[in-house]
PDB file of C-alpha atoms in Angstrom:
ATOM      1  CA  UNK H   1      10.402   6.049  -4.944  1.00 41.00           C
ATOM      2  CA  UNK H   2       9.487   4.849  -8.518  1.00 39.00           C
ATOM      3  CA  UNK H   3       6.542   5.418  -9.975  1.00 41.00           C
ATOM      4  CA  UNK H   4       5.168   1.654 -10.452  1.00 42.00           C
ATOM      5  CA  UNK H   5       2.911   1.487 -13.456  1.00 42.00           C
ATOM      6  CA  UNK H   6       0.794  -1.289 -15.956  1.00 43.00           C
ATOM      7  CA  UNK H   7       1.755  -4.718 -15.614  1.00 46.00           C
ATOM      8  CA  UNK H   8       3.802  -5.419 -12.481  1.00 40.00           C
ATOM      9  CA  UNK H   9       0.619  -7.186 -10.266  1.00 38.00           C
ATOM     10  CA  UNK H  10       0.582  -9.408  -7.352  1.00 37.00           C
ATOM     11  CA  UNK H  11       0.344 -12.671  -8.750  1.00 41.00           C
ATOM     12  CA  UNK H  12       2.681 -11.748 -12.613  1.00 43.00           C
ATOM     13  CA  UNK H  13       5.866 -13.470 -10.635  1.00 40.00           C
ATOM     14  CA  UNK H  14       4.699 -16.651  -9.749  1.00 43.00           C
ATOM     15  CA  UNK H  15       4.009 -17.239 -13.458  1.00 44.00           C
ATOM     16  CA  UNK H  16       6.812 -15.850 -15.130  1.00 44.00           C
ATOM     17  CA  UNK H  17       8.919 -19.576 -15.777  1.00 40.00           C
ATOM     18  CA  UNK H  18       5.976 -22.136 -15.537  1.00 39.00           C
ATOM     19  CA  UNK H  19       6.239 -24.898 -17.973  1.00 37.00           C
ATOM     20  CA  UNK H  20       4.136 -26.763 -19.875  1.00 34.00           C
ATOM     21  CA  UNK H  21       3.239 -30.027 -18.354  1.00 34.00           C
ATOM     22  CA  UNK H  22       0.441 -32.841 -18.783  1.00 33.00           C
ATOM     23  CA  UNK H  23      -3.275 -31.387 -20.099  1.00 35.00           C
ATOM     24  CA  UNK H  24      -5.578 -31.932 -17.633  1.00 34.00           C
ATOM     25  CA  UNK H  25      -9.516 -32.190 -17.544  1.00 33.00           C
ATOM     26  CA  UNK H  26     -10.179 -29.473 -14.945  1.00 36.00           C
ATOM     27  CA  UNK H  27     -13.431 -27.623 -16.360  1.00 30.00           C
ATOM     28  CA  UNK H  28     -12.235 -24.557 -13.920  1.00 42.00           C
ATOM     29  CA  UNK H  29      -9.892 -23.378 -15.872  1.00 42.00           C
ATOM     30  CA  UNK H  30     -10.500 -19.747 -17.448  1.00 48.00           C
ATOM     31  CA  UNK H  31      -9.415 -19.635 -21.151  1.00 46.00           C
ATOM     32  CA  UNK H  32      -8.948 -16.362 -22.843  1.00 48.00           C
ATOM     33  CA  UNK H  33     -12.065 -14.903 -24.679  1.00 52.00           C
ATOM     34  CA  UNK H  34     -11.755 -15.529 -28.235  1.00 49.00           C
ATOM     35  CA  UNK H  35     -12.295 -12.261 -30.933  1.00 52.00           C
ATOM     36  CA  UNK H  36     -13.009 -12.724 -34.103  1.00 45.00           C
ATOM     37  CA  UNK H  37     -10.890 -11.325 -36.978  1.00 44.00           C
ATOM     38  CA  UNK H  38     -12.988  -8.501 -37.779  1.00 40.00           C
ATOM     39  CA  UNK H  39     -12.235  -7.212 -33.554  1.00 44.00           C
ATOM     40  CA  UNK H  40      -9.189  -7.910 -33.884  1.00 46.00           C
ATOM     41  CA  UNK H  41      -8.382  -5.893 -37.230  1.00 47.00           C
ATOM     42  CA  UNK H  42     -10.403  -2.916 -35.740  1.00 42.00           C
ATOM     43  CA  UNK H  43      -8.166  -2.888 -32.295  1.00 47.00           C
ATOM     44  CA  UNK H  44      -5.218  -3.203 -34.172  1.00 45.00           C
ATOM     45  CA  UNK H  45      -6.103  -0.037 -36.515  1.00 53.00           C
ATOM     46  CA  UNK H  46      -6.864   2.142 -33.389  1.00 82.00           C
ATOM     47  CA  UNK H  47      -4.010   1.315 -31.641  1.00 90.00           C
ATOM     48  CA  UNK H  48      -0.375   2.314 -31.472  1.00 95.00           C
ATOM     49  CA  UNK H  49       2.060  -0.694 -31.538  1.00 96.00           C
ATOM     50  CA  UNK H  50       2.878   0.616 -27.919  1.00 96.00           C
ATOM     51  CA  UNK H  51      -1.221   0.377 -27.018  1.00 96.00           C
ATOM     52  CA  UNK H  52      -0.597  -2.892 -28.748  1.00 96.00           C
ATOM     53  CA  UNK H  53       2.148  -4.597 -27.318  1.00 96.00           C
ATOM     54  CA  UNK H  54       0.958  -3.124 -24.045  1.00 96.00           C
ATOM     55  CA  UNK H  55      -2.475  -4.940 -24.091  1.00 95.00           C
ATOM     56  CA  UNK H  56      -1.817  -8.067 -24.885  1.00 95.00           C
ATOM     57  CA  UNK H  57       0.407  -8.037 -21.663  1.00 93.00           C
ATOM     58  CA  UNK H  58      -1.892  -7.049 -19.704  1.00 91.00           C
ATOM     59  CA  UNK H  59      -4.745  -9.554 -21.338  1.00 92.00           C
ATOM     60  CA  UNK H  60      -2.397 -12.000 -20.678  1.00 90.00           C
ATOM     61  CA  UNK H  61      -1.636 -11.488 -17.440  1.00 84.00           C
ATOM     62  CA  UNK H  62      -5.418 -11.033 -16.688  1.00 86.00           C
ATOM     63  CA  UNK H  63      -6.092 -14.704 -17.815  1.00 83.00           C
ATOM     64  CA  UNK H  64      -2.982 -15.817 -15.911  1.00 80.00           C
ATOM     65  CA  UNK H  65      -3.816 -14.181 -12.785  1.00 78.00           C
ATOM     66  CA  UNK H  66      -7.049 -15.243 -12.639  1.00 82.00           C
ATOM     67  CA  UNK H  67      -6.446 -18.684 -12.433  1.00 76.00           C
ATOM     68  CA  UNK H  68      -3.403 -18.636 -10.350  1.00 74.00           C
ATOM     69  CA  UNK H  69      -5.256 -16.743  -7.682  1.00 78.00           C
ATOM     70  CA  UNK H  70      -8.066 -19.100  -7.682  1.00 75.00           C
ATOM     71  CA  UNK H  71      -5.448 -21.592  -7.099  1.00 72.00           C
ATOM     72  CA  UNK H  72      -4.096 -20.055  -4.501  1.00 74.00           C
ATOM     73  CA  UNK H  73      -7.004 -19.413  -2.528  1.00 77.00           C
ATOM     74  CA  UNK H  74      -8.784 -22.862  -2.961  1.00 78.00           C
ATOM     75  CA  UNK H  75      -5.561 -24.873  -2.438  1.00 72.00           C
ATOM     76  CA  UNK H  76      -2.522 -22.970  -1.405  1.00 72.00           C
ATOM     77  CA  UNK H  77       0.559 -21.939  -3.167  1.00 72.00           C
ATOM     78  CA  UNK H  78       2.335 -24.915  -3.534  1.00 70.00           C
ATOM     79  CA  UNK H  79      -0.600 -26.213  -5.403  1.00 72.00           C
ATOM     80  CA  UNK H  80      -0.014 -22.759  -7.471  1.00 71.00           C
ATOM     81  CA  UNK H  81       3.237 -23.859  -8.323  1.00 75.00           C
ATOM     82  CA  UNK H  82       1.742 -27.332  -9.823  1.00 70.00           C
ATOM     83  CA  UNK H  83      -0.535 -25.208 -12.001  1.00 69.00           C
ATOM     84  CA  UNK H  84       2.117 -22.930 -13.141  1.00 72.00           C
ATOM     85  CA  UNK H  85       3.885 -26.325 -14.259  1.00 69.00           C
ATOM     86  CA  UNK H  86       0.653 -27.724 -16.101  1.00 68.00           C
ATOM     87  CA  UNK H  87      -1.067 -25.065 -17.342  1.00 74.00           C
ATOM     88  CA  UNK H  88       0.774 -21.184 -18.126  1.00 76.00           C
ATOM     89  CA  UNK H  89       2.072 -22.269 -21.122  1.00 75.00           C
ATOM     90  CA  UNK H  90      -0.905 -23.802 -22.595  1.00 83.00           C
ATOM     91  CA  UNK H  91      -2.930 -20.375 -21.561  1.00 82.00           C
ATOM     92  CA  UNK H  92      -0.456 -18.323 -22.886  1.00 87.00           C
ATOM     93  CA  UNK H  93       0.024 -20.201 -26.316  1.00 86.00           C
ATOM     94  CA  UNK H  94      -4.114 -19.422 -26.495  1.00 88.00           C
ATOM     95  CA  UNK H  95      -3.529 -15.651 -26.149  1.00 91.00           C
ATOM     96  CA  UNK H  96      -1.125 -15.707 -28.433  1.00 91.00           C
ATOM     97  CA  UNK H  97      -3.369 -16.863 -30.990  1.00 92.00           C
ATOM     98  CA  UNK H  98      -6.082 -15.032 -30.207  1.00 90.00           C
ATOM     99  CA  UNK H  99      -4.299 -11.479 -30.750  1.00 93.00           C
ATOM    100  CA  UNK H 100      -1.857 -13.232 -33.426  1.00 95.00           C
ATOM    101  CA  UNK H 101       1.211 -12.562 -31.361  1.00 96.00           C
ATOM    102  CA  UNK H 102       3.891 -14.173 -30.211  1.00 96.00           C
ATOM    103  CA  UNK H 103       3.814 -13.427 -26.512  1.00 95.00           C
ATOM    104  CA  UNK H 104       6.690 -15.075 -24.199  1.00 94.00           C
ATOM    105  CA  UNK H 105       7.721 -14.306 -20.688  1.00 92.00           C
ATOM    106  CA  UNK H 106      11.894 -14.638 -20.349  1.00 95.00           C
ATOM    107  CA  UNK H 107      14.206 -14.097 -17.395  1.00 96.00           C
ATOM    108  CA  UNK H 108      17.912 -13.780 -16.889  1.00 97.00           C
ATOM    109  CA  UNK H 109      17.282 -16.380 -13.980  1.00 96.00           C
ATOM    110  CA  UNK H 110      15.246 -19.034 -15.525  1.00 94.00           C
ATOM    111  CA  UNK H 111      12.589 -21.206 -13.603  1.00 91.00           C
ATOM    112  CA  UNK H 112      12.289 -23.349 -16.793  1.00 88.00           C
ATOM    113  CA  UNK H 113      15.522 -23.391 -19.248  1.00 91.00           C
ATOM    114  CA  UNK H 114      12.462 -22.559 -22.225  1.00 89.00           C
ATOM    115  CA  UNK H 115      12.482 -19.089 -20.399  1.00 91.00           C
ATOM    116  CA  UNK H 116      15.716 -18.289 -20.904  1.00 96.00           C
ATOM    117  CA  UNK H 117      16.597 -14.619 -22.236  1.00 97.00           C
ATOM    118  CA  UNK H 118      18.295 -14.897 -25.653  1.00 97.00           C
ATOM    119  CA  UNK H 119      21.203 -12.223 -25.892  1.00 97.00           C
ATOM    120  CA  UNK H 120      18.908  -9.355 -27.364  1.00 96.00           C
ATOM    121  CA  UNK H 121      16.363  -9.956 -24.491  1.00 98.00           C
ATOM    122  CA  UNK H 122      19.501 -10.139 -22.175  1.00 98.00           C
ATOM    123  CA  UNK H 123      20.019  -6.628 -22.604  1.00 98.00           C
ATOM    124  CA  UNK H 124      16.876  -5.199 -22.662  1.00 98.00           C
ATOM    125  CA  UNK H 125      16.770  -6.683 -18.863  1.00 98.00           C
ATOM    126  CA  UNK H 126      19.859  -5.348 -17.999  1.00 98.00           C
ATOM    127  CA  UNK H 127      18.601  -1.761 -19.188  1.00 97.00           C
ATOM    128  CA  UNK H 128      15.531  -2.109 -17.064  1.00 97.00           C
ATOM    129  CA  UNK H 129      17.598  -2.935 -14.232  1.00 97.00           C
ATOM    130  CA  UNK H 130      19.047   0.585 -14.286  1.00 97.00           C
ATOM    131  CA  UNK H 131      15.657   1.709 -14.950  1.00 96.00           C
ATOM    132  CA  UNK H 132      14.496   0.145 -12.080  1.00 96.00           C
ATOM    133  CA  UNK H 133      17.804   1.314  -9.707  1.00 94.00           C
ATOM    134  CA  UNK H 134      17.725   4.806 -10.901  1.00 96.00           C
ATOM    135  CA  UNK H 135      13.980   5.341  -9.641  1.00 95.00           C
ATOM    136  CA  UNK H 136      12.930   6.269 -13.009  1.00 93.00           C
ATOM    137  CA  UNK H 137       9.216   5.568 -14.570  1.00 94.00           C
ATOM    138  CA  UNK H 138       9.194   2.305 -16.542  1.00 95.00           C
ATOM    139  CA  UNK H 139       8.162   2.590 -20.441  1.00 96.00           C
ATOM    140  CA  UNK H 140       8.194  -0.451 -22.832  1.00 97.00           C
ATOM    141  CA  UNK H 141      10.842  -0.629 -25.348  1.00 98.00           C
ATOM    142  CA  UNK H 142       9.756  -1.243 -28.869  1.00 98.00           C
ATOM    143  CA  UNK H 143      11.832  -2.298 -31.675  1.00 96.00           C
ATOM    144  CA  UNK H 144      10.044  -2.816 -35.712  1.00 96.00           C
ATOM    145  CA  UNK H 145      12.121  -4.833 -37.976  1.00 95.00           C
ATOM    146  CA  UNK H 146      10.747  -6.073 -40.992  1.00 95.00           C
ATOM    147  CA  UNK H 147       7.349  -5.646 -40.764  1.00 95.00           C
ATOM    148  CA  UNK H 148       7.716  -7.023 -37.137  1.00 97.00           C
ATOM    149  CA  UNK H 149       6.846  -4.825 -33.639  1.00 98.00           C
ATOM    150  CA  UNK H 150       9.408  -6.408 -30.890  1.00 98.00           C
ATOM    151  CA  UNK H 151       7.666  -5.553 -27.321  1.00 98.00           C
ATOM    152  CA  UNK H 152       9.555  -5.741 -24.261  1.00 98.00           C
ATOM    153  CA  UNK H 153       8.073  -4.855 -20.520  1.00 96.00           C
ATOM    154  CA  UNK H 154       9.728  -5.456 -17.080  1.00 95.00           C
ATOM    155  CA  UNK H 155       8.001  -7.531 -14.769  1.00 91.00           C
ATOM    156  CA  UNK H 156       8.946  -6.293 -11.011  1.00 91.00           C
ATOM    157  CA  UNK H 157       8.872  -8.140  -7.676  1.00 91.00           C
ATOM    158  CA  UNK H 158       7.195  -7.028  -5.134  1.00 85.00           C
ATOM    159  CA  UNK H 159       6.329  -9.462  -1.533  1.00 85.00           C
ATOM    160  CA  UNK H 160       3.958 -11.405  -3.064  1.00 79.00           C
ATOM    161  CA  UNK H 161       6.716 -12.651  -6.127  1.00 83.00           C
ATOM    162  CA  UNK H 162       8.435 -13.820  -2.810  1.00 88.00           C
ATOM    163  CA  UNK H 163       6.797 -16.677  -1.971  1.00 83.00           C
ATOM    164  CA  UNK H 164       8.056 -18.537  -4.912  1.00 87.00           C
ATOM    165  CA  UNK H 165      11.301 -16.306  -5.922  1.00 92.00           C
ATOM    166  CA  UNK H 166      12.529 -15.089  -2.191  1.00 93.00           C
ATOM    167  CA  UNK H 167      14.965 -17.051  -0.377  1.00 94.00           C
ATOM    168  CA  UNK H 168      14.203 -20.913  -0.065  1.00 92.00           C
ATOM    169  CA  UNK H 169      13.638 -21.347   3.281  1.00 89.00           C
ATOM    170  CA  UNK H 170      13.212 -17.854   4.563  1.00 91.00           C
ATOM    171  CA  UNK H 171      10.278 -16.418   2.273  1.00 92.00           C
ATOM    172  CA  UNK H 172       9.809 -19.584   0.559  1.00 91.00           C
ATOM    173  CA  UNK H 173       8.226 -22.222   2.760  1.00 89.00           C
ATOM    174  CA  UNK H 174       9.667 -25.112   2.973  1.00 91.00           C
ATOM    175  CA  UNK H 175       6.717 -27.193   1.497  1.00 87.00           C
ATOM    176  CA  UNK H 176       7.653 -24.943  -2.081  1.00 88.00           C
ATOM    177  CA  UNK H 177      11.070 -25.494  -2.224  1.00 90.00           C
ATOM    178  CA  UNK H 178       9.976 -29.030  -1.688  1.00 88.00           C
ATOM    179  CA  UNK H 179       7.101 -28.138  -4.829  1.00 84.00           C
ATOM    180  CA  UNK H 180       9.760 -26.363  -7.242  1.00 90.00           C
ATOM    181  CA  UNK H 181      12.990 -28.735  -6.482  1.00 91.00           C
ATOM    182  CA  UNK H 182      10.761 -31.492  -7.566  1.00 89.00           C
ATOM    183  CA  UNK H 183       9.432 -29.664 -10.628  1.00 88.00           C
ATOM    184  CA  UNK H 184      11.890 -27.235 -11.446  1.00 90.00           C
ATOM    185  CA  UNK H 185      15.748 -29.250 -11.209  1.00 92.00           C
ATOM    186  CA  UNK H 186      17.620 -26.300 -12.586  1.00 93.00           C
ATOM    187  CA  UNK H 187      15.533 -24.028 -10.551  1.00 93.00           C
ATOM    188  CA  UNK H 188      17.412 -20.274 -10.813  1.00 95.00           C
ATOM    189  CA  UNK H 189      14.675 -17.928  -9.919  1.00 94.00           C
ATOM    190  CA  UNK H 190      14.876 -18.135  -6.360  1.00 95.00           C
ATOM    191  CA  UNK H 191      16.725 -14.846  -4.270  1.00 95.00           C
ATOM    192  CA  UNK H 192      14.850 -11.905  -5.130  1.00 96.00           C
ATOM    193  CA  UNK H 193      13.796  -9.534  -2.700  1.00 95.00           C
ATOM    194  CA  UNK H 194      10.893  -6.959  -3.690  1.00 95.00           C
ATOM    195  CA  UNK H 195      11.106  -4.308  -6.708  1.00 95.00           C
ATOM    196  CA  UNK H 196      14.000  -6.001  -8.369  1.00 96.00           C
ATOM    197  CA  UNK H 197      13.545  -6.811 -12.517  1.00 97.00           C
ATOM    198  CA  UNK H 198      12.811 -10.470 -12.351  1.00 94.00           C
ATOM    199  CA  UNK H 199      12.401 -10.825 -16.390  1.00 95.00           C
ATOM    200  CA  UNK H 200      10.542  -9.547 -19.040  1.00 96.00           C
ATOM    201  CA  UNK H 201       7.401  -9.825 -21.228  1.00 96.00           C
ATOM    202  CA  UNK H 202       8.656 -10.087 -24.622  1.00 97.00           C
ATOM    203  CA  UNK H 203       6.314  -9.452 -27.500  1.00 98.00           C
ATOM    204  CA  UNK H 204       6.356  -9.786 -30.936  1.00 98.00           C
ATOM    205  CA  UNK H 205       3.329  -8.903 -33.628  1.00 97.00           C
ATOM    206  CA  UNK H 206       3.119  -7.350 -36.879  1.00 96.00           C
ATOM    207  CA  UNK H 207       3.239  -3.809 -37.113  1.00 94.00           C
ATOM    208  CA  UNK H 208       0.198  -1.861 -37.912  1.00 88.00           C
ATOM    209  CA  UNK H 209      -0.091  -0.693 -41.450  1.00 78.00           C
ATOM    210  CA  UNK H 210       0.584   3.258 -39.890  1.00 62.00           C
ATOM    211  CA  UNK H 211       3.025   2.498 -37.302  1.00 50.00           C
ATOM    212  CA  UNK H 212       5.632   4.531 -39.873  1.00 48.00           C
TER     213      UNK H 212
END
């Protein structure tokens, strides 16, 4: 059995592809806590770029969560797939800025074409696959290029993912496929069955100043 570790949660599938839709004027909505510069330089100068990369994943997927779940449990999960449509990409814009990163969530099998893994990203998914197949223990891959720390993390199904990634119709309700035809056309995240690499977290942020 592998050793699951970090980020793969509960809830970190049914955000991976959400787009960005209308704003809305919800006042529930749980927006990241801002730090100021002088945080943010100290955490940075403590930290290794894989400490790094690896928390503002997991912050991210903290603010994410949170929301989604409250979604989930006040109005179901087709109403979770509305709110991964309206508002993941606005929250995740805001964590980028607030740890000055560029933080993206890409698949091989795109919910929203924005999601889509380039050709570098491509492969890193492909070597997690293995990863994943060979029962191994799952450890970020991090690439510095020009000042630059490139951060890549698998994310993992597991049942929960399956309610809006299973099979339509089987572990996706009919009432979702109705949810994600209507705001998801080009839909191709839909098929997975549990611990399969379902995309990555890809990171990029500048290096610390003793990363060498």
């Amino acid at each position: 059995m592998m050793k699951q570790v970090g980020l793969p949660l509960l809830v970190l599938l049914l955000v991976l592809s959400c787009k960005q839709g209308p704003k809305t004027s919800e006042t529930n909505i749980l927006q990241p806590e801002a730090k100021s510069p002088t945080e943010m330089e100290v955490g940075a100068t403590t930290q290794t770029p894989k400490e790094m990369g690896m928390k503002f994943a997991q912050e991210t997927q903290k603010v994410l969560g949170k929301n989604l779940m409250g979604t989930i449990q006040n109005k179901g999960v087709e109403e979770a797939v509305v709110f991964c449509n309206e508002r993941a990409y606005p929250l995740t814009d805001s964590m980028s800025m607030n740890f000055n990163a560029r933080i993206k969530r890409v698949s091989d099998k795109p919910r929203n074409p924005d999601n889509a893994a380039n050709a570098s990203e491509l492969a890193y998914i492909e070597t997690f696959k293995k990863d994943v197949a060979a029962g191994v223990t799952l450890e970020p891959i991090l690439k510095e290029v020009n000042g630059k720390v490139h951060f890549y993390y698998p994310i993992v199904t597991n049942s929960m993912c399956l309610n809006c990634h299973g099979i339509p119709g089987k572990s996706i309700q009919a009432d979702v496929v109705q949810h994600l035809s209507r705001l998801y056309p080009d839909d191709k995240a839909t098929g997975y069955d549990v611990n399969e690499v379902r995309g990555i977290w890809s990171i990029v942020f500048d290096a610390p100043n003793d990363s060498n």
